[in-house]
Coordinates of N, CA and C in Angstrom, one line a residue:
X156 N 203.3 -96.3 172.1 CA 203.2 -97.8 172.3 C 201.7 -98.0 172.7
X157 N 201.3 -99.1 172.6 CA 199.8 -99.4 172.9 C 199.3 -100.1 172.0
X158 N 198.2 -101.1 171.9 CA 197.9 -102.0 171.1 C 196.6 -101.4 170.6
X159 N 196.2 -99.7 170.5 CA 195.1 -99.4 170.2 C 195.4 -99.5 168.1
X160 N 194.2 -100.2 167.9 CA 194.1 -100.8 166.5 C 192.8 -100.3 165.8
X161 N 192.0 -99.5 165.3 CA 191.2 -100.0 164.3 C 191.4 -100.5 163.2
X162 N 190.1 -100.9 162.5 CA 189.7 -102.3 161.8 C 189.9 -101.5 160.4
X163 N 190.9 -102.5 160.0 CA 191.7 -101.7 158.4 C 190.6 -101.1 157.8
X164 N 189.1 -101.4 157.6 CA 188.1 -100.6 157.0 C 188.1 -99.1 157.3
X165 N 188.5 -98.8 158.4 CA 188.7 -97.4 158.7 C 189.9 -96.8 158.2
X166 N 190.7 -97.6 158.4 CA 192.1 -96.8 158.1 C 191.5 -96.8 156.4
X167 N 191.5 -97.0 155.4 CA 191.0 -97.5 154.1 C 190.2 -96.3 154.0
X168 N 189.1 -96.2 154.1 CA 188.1 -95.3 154.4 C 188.7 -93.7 155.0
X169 N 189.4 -93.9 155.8 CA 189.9 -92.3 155.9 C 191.2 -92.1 154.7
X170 N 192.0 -92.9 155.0 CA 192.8 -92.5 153.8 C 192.4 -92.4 152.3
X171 N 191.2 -93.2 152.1 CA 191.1 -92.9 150.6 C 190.0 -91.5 150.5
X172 N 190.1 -90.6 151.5 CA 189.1 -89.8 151.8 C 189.9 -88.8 151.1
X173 N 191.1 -89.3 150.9 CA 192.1 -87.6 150.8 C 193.0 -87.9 149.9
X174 N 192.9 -89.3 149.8 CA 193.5 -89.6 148.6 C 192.3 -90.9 147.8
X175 N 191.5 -90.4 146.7 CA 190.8 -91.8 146.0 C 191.3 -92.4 145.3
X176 N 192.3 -91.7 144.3 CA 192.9 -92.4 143.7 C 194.5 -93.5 143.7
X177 N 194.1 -93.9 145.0 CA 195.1 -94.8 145.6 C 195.3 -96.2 145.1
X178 N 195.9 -96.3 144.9 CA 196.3 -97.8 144.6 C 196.0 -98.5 145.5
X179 N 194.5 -99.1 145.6 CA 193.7 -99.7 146.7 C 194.5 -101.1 147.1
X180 N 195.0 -101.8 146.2 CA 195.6 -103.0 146.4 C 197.0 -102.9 147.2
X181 N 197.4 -101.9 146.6 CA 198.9 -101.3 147.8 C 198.5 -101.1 148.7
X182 N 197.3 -100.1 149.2 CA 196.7 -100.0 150.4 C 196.6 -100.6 151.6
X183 N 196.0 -101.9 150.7 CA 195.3 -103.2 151.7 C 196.5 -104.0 152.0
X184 N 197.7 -104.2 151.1 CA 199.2 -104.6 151.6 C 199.3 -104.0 152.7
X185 N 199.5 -102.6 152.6 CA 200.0 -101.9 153.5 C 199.5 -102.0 155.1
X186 N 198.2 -101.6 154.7 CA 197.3 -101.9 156.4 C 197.7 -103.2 156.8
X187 N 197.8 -104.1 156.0 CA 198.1 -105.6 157.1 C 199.6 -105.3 157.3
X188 N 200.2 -104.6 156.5 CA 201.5 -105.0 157.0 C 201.9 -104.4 158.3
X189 N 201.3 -102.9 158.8 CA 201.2 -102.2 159.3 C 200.8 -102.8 160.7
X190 N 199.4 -103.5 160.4 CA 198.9 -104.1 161.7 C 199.7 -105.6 162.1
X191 N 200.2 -106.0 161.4 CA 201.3 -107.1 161.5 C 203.1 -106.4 162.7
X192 N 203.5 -105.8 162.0 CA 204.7 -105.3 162.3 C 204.3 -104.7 163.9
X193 N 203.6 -103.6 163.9 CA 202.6 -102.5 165.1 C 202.5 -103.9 166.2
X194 N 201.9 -105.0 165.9 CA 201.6 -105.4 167.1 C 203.0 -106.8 167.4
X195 N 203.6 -107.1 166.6 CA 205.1 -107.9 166.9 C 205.8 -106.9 167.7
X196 N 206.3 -105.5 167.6 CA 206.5 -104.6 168.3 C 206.2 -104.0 169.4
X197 N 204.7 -103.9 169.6 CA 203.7 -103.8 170.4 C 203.7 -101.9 170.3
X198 N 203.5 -101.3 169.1 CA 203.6 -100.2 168.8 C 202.1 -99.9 168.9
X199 N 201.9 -99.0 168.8 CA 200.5 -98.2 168.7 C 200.1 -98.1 166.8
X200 N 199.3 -98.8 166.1 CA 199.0 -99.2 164.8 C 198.8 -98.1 164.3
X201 N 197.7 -97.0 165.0 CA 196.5 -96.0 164.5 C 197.7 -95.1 164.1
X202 N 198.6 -94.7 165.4 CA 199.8 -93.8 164.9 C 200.7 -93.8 164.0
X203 N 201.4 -95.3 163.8 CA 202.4 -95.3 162.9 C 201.6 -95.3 161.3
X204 N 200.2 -95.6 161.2 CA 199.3 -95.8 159.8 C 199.5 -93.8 160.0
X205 N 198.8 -92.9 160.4 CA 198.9 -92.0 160.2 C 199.9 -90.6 160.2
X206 N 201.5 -91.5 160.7 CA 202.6 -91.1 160.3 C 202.9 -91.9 158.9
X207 N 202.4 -92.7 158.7 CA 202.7 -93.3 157.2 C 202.4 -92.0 155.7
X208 N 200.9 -91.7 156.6 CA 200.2 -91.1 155.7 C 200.6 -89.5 155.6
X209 N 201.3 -89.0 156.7 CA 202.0 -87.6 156.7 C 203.0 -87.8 156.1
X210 N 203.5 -88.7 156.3 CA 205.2 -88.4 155.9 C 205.0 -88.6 154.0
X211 N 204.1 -89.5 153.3 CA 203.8 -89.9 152.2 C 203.5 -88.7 151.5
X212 N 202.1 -88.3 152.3 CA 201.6 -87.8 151.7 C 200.5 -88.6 151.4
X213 N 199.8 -89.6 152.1 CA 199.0 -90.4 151.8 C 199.5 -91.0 150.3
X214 N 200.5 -91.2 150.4 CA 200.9 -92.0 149.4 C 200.9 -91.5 147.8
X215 N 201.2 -90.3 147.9 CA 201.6 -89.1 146.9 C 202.9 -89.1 146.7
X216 N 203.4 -88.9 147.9 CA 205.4 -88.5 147.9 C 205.3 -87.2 147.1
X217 N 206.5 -87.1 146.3 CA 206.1 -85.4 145.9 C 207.6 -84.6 146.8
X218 N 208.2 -85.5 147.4 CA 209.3 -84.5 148.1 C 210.5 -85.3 147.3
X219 N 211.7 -85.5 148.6 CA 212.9 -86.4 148.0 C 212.8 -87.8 148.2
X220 N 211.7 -88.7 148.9 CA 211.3 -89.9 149.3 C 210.5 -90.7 147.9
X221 N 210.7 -91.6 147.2 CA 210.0 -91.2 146.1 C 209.2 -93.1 146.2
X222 N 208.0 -93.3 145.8 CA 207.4 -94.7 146.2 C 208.3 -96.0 145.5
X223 N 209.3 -95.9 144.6 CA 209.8 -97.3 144.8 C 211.3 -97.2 146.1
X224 N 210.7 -96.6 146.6 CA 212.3 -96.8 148.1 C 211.8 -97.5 149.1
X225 N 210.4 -97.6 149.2 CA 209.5 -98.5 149.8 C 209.8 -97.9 151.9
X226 N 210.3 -97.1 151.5 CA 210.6 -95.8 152.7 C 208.8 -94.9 152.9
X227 N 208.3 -95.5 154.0 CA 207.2 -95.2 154.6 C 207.2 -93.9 155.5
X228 N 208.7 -93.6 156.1 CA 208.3 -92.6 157.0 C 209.3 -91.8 157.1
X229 N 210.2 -91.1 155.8 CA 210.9 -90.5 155.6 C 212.5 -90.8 156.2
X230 N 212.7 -91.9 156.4 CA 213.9 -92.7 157.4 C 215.0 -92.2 156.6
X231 N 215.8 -91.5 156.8 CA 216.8 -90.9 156.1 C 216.9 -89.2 155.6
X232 N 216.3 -89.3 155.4 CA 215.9 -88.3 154.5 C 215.5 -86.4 154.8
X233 N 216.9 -85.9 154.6 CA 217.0 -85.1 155.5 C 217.5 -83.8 154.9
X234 N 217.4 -84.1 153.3 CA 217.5 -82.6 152.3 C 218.0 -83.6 150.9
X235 N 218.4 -82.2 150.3 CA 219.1 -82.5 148.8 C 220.4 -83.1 149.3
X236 N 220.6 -84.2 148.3 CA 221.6 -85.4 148.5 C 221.6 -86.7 149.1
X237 N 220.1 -86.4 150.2 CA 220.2 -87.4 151.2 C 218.8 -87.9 151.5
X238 N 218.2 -88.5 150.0 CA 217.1 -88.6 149.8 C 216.3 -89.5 151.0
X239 N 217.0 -90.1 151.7 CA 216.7 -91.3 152.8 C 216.9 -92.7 152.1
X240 N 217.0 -93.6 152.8 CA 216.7 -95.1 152.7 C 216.0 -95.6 151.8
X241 N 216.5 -96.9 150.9 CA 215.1 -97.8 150.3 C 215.8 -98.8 150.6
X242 N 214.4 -99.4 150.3 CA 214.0 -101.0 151.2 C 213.7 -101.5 150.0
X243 N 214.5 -102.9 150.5 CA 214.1 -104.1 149.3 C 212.3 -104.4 148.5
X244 N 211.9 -104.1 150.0 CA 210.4 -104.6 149.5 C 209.4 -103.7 151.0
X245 N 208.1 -103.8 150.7 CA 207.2 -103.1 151.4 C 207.4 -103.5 152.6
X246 N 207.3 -104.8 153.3 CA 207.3 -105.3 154.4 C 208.9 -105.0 155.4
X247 N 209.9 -104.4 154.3 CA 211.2 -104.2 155.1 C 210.9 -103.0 155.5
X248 N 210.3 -101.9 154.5 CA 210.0 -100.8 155.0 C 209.2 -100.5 155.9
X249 N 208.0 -101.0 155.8 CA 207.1 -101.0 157.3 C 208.0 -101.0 158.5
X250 N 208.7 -102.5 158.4 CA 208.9 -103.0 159.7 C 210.4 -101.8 160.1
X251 N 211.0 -101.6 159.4 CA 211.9 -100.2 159.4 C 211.1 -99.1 160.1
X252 N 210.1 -99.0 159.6 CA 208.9 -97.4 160.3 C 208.9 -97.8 161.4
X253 N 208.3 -99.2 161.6 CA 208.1 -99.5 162.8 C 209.1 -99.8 164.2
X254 N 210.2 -100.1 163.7 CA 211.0 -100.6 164.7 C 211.7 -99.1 165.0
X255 N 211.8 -97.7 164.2 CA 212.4 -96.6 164.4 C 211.3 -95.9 164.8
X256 N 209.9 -95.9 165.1 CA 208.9 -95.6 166.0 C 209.7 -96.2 167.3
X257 N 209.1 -97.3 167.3 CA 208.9 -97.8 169.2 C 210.6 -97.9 169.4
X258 N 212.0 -97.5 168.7 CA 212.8 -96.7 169.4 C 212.8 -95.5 170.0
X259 N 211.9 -94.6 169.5 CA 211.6 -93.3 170.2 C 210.4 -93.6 171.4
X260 N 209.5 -94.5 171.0 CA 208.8 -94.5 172.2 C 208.9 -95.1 173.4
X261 N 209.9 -96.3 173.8 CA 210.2 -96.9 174.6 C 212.0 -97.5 174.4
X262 N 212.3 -97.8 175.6 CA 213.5 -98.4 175.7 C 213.6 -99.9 175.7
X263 N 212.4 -100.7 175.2 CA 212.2 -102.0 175.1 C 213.1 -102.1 174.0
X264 N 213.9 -103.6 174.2 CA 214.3 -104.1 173.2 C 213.2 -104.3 171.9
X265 N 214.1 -104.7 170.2 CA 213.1 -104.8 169.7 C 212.5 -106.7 169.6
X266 N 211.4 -106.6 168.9 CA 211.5 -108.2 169.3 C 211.5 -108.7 167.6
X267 N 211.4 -108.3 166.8 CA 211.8 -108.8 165.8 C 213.4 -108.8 164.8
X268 N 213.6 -109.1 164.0 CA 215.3 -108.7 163.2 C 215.4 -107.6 162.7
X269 N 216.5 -106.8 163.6 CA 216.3 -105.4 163.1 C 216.9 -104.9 161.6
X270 N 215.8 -104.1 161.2 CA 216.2 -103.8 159.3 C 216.3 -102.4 159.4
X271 N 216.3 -101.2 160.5 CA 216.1 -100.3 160.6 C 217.6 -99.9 160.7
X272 N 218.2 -98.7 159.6 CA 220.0 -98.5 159.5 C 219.8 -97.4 160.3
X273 N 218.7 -96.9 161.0 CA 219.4 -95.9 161.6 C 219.0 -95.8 163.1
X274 N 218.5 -96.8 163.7 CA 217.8 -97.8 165.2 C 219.0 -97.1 166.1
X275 N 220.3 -97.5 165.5 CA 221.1 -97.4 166.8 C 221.4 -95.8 166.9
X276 N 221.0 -94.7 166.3 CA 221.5 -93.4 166.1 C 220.1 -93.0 167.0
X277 N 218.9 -93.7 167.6 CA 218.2 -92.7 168.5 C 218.9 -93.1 170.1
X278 N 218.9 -91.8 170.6 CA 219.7 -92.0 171.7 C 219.0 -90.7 172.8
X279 N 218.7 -91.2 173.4 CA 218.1 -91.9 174.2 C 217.4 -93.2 174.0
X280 N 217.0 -94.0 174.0 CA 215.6 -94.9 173.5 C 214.6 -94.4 174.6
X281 N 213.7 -94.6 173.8 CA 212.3 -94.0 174.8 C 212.3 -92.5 174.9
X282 N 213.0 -91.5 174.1 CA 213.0 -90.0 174.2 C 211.8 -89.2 173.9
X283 N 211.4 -89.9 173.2 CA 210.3 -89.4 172.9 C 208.3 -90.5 173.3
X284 N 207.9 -90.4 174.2 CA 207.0 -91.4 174.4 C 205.7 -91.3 174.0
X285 N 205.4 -90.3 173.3 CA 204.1 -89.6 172.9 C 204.9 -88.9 171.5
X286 N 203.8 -88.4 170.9 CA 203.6 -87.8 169.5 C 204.1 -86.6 169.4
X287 N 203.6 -85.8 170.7 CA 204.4 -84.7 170.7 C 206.1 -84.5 170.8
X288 N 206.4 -85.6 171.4 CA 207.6 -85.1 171.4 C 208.4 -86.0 170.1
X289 N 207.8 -85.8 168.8 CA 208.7 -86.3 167.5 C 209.0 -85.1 167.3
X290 N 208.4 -83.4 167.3 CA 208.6 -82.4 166.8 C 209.8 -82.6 167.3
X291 N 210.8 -82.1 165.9 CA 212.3 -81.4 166.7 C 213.0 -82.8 166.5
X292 N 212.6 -83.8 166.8 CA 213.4 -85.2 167.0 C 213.3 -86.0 165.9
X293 N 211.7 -86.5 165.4 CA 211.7 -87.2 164.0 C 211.9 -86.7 163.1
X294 N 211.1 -85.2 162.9 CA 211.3 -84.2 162.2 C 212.0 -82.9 162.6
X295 N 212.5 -81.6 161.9 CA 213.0 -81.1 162.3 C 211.3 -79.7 162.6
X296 N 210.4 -79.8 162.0 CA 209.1 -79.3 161.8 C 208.4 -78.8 163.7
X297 N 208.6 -78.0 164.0 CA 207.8 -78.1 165.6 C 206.8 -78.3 165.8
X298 N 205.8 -78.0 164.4 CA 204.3 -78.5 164.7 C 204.5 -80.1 164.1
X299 N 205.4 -80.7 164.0 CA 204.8 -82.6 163.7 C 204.5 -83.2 164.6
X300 N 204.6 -83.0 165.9 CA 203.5 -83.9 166.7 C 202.1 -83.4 167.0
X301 N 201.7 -81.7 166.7 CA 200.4 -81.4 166.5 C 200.0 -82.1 165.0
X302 N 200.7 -82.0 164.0 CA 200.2 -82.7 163.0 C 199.9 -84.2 162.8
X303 N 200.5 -85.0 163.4 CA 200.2 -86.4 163.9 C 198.8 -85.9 164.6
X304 N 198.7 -85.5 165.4 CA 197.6 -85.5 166.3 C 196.4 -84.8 165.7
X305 N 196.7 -84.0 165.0 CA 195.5 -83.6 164.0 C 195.0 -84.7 163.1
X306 N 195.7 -85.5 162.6 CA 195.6 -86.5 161.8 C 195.1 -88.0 162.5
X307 N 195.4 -88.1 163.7 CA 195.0 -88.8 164.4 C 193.3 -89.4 164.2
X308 N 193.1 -87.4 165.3 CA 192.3 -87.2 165.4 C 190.8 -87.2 164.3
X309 N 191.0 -86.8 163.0 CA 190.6 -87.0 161.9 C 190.0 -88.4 161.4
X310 N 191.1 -89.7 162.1 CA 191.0 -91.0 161.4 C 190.0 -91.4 162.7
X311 N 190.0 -90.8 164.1 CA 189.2 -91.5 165.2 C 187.8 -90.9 164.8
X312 N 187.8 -89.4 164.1 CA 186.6 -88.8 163.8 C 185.8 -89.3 163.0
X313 N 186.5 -90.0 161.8 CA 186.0 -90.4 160.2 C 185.4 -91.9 160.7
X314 N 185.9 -92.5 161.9 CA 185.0 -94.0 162.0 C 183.8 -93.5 163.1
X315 N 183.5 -92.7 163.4 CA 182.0 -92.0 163.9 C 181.3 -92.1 163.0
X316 N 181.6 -91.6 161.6 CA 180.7 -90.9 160.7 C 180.2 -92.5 160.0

């Protein structure tokens, strides 16, 4: 949770670092929608943009999540058969990422209409309040909260340079 935000030129700039051939115009959808949703929620932006970009693949896909399911953060999707969730349109799927983030990060209600089908299956709310503890929980992976944080760290590094 936290309202820590850089200025979509960063986010833009590191992501197209690793991916250039991105569909720049999806991109710039994406970052507003991200910094739109992040702060109605009152989510932490920098995080959920660089869970966007793990779970994607910076917007590659390449697993069972595939880009028209408009499924940002692998919401569902949990082997062969069970490709995860799609969303009508980009802005459902964000706000989906986002409202199934700040269920793991806090026990705040949400404050927008929830589109997220699988909100009421985290239980605890607030079980997880930090990055580290998605390993095991968002994913089944025990290094994905060091890899969040590697990635993090990467996008706070890339607006120095």
């Amino acid at each position: 949770m936290g309202s820590r935000c850089l200025p979509a030129e960063d986010w833009t700039r590191f992501f197209l670092e690793e991916n250039p051939a991105a569909d720049q115009a999806k991109l710039a959808r994406l970052c507003a929608l991200y910094r739109e949703e992040c702060a109605r929620e009152g989510v932490n932006a920098d995080v959920a943009f660089v869970q966007m970009c793990l779970e994607t693949g910076f917007l590659r896909y390449g697993g069972l999540v595939t880009a028209d399911m408009n499924n940002f953060c692998g919401l569902g999707s949990i082997g062969p058969g069970q490709p995860g969730h799609a969303f009508p349109d980009e802005q459902t799927g964000v706000r989906a990422h986002v409202q199934h983030l700040k269920g793991y990060a806090t026990a705040e209600p949400l404050c927008g209409e929830l589109v997220d089908p699988r909100y009421r299956w985290i239980q605890p709310k607030g079980k997880s309040p930090d990055i580290a503890g998605l390993a095991g929980t968002w994913a089944a992976d025990p290094a994905y909260g060091e890899k969040l944080a590697a990635l993090l760290d990467r996008l706070y590094r890339s607006r120095a340079q």
